[in-house]
Coordinates of C-alpha atoms and ligand atoms in Angstrom, one line a residue:
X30 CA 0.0 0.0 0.0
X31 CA 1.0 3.7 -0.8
X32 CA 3.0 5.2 2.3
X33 CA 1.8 7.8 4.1
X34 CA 4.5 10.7 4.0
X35 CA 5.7 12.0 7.0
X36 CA 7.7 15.8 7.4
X37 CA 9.5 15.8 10.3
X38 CA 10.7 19.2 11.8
X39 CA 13.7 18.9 14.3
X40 CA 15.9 15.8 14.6
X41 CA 17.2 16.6 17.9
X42 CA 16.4 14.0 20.7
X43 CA 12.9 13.5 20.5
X44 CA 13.3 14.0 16.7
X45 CA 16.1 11.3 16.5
X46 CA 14.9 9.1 19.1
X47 CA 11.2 9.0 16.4
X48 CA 13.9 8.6 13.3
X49 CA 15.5 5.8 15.0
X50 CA 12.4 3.7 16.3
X51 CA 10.3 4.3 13.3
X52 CA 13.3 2.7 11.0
X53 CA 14.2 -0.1 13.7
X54 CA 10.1 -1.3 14.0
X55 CA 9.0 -0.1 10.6
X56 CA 7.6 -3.4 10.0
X57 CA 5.5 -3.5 13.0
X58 CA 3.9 -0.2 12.4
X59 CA 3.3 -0.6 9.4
X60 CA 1.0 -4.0 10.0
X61 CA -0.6 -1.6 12.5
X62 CA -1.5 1.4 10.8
X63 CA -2.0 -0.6 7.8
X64 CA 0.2 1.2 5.4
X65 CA 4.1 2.2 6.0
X66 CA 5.1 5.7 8.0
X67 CA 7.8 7.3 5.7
X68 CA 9.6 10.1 7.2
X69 CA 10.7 11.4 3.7
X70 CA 11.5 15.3 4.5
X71 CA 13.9 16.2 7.6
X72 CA 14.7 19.8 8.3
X73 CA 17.2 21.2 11.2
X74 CA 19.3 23.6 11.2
X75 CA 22.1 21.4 11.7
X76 CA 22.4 19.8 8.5
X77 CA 25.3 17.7 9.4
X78 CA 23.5 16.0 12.3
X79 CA 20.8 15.6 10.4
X80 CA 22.5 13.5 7.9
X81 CA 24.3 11.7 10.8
X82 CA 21.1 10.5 12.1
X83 CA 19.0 9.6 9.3
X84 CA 22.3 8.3 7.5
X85 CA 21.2 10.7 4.3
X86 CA 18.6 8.6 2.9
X87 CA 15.7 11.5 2.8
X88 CA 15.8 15.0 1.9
X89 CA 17.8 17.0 4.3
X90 CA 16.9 20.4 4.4
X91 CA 17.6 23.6 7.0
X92 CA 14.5 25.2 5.7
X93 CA 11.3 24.0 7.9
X94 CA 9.1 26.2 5.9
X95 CA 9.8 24.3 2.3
X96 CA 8.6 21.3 4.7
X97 CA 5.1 22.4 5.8
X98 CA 4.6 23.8 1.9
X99 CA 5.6 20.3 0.1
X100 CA 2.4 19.2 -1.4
X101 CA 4.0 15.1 -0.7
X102 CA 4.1 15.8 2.9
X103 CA 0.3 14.4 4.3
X104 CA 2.0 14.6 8.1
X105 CA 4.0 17.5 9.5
X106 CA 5.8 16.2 13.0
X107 CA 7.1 19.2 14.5
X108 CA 10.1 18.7 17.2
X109 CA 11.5 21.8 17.2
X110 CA 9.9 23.1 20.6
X111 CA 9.2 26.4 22.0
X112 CA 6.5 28.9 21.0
X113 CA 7.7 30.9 18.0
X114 CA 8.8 29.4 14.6
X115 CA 7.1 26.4 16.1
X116 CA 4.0 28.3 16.3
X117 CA 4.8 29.9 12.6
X118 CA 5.3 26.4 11.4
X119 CA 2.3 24.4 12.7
X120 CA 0.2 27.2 11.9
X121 CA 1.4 27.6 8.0
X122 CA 1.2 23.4 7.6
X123 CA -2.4 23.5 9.3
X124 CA -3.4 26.1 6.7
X125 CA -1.9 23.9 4.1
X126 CA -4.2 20.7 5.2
X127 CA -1.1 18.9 6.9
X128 CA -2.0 16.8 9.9
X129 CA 0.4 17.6 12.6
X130 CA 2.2 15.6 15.4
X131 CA 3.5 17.5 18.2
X132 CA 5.2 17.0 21.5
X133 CA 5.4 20.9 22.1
X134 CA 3.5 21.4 25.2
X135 CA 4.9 25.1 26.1
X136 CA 3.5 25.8 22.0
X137 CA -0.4 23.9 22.8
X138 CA -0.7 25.5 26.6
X139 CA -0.5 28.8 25.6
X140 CA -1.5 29.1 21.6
X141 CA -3.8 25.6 21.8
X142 CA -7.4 27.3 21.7
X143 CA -5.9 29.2 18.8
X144 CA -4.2 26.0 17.0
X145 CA -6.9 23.7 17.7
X146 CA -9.7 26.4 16.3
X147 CA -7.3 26.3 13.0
X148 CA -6.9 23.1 12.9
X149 CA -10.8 22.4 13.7
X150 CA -11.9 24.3 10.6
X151 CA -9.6 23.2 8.1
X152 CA -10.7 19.4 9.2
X153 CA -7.2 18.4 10.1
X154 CA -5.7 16.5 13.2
X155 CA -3.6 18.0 15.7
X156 CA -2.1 14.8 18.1
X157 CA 0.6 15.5 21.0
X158 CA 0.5 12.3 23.1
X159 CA 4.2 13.2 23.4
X160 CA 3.7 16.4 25.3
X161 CA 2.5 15.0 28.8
X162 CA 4.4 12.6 30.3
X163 CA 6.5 11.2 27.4
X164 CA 5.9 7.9 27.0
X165 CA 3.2 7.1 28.8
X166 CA -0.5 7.6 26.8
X167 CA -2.0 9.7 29.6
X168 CA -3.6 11.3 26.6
X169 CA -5.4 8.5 25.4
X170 CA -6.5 7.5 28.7
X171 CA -7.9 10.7 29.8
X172 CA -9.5 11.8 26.2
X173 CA -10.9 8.1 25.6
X174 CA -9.7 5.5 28.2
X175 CA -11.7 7.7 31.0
X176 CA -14.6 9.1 28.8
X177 CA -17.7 7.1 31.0
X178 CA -16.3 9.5 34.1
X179 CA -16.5 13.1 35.6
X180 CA -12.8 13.5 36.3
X181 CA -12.5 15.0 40.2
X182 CA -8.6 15.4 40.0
X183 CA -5.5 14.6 38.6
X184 CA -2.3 15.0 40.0
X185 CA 0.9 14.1 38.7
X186 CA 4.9 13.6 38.9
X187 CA 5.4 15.2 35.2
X188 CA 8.2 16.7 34.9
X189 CA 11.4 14.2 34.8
X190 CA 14.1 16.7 35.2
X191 CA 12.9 17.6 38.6
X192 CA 11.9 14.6 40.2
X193 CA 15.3 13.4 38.8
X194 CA 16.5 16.3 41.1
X195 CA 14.7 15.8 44.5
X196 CA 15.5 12.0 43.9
X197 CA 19.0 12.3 43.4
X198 CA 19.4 14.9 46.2
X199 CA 17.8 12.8 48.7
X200 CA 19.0 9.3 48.0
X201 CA 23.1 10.9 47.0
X202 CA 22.8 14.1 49.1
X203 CA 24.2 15.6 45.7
X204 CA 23.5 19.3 45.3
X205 CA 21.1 21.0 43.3
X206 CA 23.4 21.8 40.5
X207 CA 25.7 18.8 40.1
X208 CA 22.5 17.2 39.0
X209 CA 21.1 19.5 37.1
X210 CA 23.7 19.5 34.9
X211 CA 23.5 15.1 34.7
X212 CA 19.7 15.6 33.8
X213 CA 20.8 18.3 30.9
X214 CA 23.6 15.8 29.7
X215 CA 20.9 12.5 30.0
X216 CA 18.3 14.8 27.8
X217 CA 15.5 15.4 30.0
X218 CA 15.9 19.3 30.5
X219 CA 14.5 21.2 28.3
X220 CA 16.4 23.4 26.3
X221 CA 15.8 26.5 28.5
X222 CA 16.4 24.6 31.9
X223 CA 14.3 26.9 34.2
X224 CA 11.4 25.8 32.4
X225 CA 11.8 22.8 34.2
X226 CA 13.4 23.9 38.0
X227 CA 10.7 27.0 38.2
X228 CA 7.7 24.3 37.4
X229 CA 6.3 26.0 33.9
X230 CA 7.3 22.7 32.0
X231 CA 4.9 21.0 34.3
X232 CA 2.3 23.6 34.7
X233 CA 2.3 23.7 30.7
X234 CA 1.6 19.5 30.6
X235 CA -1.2 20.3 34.1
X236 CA -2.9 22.9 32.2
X237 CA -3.0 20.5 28.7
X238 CA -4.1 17.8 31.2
X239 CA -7.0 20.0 32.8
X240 CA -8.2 20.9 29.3
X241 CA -8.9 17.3 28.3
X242 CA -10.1 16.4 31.6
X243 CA -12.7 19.2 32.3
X244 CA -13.6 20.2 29.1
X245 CA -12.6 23.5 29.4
X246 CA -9.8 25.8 27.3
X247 CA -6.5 26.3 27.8
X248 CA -5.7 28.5 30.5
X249 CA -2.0 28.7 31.1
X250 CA -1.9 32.3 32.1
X251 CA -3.6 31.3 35.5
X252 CA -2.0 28.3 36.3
X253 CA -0.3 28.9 39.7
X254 CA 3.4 28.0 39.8
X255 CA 6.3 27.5 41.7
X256 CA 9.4 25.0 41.1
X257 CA 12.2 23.9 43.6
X258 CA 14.6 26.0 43.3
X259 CA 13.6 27.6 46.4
X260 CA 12.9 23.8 48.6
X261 CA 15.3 23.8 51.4
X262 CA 16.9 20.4 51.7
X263 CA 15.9 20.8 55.1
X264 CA 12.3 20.2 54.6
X265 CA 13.1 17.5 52.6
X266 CA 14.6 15.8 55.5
X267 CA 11.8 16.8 58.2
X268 CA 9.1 15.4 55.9
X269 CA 10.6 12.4 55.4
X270 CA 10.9 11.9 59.5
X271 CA 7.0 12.7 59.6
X272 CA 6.5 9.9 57.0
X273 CA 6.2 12.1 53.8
X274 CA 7.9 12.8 50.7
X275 CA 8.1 15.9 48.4
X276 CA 7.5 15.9 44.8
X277 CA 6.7 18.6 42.0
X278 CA 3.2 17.7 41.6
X279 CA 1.0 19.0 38.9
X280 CA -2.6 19.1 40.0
X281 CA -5.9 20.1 38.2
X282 CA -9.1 19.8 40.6
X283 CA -12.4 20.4 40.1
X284 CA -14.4 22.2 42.9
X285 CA -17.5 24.1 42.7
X286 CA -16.9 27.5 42.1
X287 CA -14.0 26.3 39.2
X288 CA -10.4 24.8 38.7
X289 CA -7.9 24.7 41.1
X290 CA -4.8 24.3 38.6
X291 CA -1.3 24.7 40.3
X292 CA 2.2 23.7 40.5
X293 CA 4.0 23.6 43.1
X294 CA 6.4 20.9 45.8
X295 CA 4.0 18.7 47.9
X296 CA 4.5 16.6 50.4
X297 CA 2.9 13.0 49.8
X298 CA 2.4 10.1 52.6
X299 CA 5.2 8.2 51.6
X300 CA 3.4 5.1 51.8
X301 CA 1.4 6.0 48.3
X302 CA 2.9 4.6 45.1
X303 CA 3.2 8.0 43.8
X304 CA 5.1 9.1 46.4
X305 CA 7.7 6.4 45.7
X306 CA 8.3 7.4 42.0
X307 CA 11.6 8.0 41.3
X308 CA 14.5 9.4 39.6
X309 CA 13.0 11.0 35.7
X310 CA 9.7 8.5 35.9
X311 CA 6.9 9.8 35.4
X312 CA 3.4 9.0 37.2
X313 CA -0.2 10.1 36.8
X314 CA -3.0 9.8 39.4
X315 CA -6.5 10.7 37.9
X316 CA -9.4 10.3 40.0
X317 CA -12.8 9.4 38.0
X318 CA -16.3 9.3 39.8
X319 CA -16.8 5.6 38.4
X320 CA -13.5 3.8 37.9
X321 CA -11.5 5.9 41.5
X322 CA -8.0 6.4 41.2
X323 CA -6.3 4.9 37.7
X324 CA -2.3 5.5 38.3
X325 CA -0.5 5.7 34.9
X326 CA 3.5 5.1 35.4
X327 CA 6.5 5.4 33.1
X328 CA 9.3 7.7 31.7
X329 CA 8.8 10.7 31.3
X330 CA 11.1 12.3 29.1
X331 CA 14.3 10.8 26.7
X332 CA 14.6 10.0 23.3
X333 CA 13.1 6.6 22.8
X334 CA 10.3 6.9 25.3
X335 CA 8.8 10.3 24.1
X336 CA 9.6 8.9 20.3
X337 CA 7.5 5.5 22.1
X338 CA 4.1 8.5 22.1
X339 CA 5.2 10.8 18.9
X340 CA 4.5 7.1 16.8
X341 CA 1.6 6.0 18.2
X342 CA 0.1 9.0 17.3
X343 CA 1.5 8.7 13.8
X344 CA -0.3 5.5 13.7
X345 CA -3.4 7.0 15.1
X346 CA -3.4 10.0 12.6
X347 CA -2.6 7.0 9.8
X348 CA -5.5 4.9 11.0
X349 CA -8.1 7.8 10.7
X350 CA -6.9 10.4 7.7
X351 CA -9.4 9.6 5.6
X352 CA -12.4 9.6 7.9
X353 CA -15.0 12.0 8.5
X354 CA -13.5 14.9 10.6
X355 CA -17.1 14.8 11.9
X356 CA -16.2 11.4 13.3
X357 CA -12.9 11.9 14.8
X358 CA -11.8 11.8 18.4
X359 CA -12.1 15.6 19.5
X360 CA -8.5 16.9 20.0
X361 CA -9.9 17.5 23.2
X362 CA -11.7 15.1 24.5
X363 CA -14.8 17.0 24.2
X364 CA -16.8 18.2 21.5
X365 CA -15.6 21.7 20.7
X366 CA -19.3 23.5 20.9
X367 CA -19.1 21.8 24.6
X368 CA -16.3 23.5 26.4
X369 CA -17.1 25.4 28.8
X370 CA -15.4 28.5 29.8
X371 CA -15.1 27.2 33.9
X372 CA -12.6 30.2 35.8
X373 CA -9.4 28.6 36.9
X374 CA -9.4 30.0 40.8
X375 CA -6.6 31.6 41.9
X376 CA -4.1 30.4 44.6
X377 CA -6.0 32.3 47.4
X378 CA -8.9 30.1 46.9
X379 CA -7.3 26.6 46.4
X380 CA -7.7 24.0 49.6
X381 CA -5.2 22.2 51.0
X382 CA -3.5 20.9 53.5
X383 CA -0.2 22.5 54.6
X384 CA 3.3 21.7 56.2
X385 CA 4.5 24.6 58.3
X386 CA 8.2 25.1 59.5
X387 CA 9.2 27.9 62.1
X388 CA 12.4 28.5 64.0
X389 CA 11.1 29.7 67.6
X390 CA 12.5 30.9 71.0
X391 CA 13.0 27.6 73.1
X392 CA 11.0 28.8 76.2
X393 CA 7.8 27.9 77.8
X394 CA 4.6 29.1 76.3
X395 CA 5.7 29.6 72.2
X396 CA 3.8 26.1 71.4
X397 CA 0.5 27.6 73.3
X398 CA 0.7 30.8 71.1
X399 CA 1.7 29.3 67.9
X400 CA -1.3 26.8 68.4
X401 CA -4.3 29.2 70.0
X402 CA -3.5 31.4 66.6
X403 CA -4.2 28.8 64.4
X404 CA -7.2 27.9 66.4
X405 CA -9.0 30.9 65.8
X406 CA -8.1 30.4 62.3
X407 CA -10.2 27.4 63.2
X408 CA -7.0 25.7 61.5
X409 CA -6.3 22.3 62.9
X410 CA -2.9 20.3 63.7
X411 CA -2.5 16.6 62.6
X412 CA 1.3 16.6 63.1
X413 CA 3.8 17.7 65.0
X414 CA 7.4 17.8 65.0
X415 CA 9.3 19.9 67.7
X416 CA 13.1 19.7 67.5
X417 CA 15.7 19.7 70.2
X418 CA 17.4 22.7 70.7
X419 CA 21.2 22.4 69.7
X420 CA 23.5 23.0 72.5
X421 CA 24.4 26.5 73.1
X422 CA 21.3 27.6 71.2
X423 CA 18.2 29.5 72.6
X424 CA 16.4 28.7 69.5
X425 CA 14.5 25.4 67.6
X426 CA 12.1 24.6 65.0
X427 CA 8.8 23.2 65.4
X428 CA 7.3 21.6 62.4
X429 CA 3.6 21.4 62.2
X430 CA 0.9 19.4 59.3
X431 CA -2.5 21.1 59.9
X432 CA -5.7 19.6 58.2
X433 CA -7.2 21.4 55.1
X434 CA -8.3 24.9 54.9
X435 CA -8.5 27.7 52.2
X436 CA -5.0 29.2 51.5
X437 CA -5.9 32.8 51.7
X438 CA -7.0 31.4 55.9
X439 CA -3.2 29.8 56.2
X440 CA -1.8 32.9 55.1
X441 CA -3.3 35.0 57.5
X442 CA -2.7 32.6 60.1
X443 CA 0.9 32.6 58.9
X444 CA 1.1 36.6 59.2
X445 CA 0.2 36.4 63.0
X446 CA 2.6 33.7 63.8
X447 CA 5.2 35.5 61.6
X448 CA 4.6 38.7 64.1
X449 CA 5.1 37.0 67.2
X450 CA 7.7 38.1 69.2
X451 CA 8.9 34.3 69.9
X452 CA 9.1 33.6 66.2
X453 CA 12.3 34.4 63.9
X454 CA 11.8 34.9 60.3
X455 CA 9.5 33.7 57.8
X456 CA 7.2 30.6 58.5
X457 CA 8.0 27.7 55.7
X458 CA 4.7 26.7 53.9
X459 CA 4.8 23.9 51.6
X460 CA 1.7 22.3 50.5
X461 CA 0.6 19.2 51.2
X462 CA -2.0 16.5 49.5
X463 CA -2.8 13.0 51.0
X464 CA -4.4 12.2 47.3
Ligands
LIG24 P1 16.3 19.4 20.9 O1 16.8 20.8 21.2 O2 17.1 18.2 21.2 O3 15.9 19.3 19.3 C1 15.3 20.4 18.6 C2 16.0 20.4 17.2 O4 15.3 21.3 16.4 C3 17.4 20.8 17.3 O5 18.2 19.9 16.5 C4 17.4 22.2 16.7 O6 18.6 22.6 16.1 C5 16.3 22.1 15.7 N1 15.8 23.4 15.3 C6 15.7 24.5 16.1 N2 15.1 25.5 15.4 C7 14.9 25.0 14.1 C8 14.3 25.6 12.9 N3 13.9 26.8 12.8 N4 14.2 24.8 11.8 C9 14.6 23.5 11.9 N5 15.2 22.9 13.0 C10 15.3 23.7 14.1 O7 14.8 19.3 21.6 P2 14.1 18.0 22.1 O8 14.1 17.0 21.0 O9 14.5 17.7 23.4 O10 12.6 18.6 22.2 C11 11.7 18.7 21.1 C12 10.3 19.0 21.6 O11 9.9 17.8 22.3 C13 10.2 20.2 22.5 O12 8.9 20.8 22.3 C14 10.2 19.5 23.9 O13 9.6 20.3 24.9 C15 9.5 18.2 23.6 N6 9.7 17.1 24.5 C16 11.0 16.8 24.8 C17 11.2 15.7 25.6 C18 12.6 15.2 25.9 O14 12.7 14.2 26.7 N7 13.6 15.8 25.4 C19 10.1 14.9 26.1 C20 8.8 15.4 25.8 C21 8.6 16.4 25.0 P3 19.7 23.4 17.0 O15 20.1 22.5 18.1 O16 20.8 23.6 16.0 O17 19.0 24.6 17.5
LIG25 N1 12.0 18.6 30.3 C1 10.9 17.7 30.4 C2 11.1 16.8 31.6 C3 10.9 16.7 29.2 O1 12.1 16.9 32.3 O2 10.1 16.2 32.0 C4 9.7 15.9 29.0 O3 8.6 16.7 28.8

């Protein structure tokens, strides 16, 4: 059968890593899609890795744009990331009725409503099962897998680089830096590293994830987010002696008034599975009204594994070309007349539970007034950690886990502690989910 002809725009890692597997298991996927995937167009701007990679049997170009514009080309794969000739790119090839494979989720979080509405009316397919969680189809699962249920909440370990991080600083007691730079060197950072430390990457894949799952636009510009480059490795090692562990979650939650959609480090009971993912995996917990909790688990990032979800949805786009538009899978999820325009609330309003860390006067009294504060916050305690003073010091730090209340409540709470007399410094506040 007549090959379906694939452009492919970027041959860096995720770009190889889809050169590489398509050629190795050609055979495979092409008994599955029922015709042969042929990448027969590359262009990067580095010719000569280009032709080290694809070993020069396609046309090599450095021009992306003569790519989306050849009339062979029925599949544009675009791998060159970030939001601006990316967005030129997929844009142009939509307009000329290419379907388009993407693992660019900075590019659909913030220009998605405006790619998908392109791609909607020229009756073209937009896939990107590459641009959550790498390898694992948390796309598929959540747009089709999961379509009987009203999704309550997803949260989710989705950015490798990080939890590579935290992992390797807890288990090596490396710093922060030495393994950044291992993470770069393995693949998984993104090219623009804070990206990944200061939590966008992640709130770029949560706010994807919340579209599907809610039915409701993209709406990166009020995702709340904070990375790790401000976690003290001290917390790190309190929660872990009060039986947690802290992890970049991304969360999207449904609640009455609208979306809680935020990024930020958590502390998890360490006894839940997620909790004990590791190193650059990945993990997703959605929670479904019918089925519970579903946990979806792999890597994350890396050449092979995101190339793993870049094909399948080359297959899938393969498979379904020359249907009906009419009948095709929504890109997202939900029928595009039914997304509703639900507010994402901001961080004031989100509930949760929190960890607070103080460093105190050692004297009697201090515990009373710390705890008759967040009384009348009607805040309570489940935890407590209060740690011995060091000799020759007049001061300790108490550790506390209250139980849930609205964040804009624990800040004011905090703001009175803060003032007391007793108290030195800012009060830590990490948040904290028993999911
Ligand atoms: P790389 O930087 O490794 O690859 C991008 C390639 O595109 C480079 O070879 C780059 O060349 C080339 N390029 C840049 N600008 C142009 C242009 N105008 N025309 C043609 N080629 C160009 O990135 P990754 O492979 O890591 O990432 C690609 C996408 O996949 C990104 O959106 C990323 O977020 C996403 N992703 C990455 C994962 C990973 O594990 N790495 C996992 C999941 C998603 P040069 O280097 O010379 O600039
Ligand atoms: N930089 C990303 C990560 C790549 O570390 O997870 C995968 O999206």
């Amino acid at each position: 059968m007549k090959p379906i002809n694939v452009g492919l725009l970027g041959i860096g890692t995720v770009g190889g890593g889809t050169f590489t597997v398509l050629k190795r298991n050609a055979e495979e996927i092409s008994r599955r899609a029922g015709r042969p995937i042929t990448i027969t167009a590359v262009a990067d701007k580095n010719l000569a890795l280009a032709r080290e990679v694809t070993g020069g049997g396609v046309r090599l170009t450095d021009d992306a744009f003569s790519v989306v514009a050849d009339p062979e080309i029925d599949i544009v794969v675009e791998l060159i990331g970030g939001y601006g000739v990316a967005k030129e790119l997929v844009l142009k090839a939509i307009e000329n009725g290419k379907h388009i494979v993407t693992a660019n989720k900075a590019l659909l979080a913030v220009h998605g409503n405006e790619i998908f509405a392109a791609a909607q009316k020229k009756g073209v397919m937009v896939a990107f099962e590459a641009a959550v969680a790498g390898g694992i189809p948390i796309i598929k699962a959540l747009r089709e897998g999961l379509s009987a249920n009203r999704i309550d909440w997803i949260a989710g370990i989705i950015n490798g680089t990080t939890n590579f991080i935290l992992s390797e600083m807890r288990d090596k007691g490396l710093s922060f830096a030495e393994v950044l730079k291992e993470a770069q060197a393995l693949g998984y950072a993104e090219a623009d590293p804070t990206f990944d430390i200061e939590g966008v990457d992640a709130a770029h894949k949560a706010t994807i994830m919340s579209a599907i799952a809610f039915g409701i636009p993209m709406q990166f510009d009020k995702a709340y987010i904070e990375g790790i480059t401000k976690l003290d490795a001290t917390d790190i090692v309190y929660a872990e002696q009060l039986g947690y562990r802290i992890k970049l979650l991304g969360i999207a939650r449904r609640r009455e008034q609208g979306v809680e959609l935020r990024v930020h480090p958590t502390l998890i009971p360490e006894k839940r599975l997620i909790a004990n993912v590791e190193g650059a995996m990945n993990a997703v917990l959605v929670q479904g009204d019918a089925v519970g909790a579903t946990l979806y688990y792999g890597k994350g990032a890396g050449a092979e594994p995101t190339a793993s979800a870049v094909i399948a949805d080359l297959v899938d786009v393969t498979r379904l070309h020359t249907s009906d538009p009419e009948h095709r899978v929504p890109h997202l999820a939900f029928q595009p007349d039914q997304v509703r325009d639900v507010p994402v609330l901001p961080i004031e309003d989100v509930v949760t539970s929190y960890y607070l860390r103080m460093r105190v006067d050692d004297k009697p009294g201090v515990l009373a007034d710390i705890t008759r504060i967040l009384a009348d916050s009607s805040i309570s305690i489940e935890a407590m950690l209060q740690k011995e003073a060091v000799e020759g010091e007049s001061q300790t730090d108490i550790i506390m886990l209250t139980h849930q209340t609205v964040e804009r409540n624990a800040n004011a709470a905090i703001a009175k502690i803060e003032a007391l007399t007793v108290v030195s410094g800012k009060v830590t506040k990490l948040r904290m989910e028993s999911l």
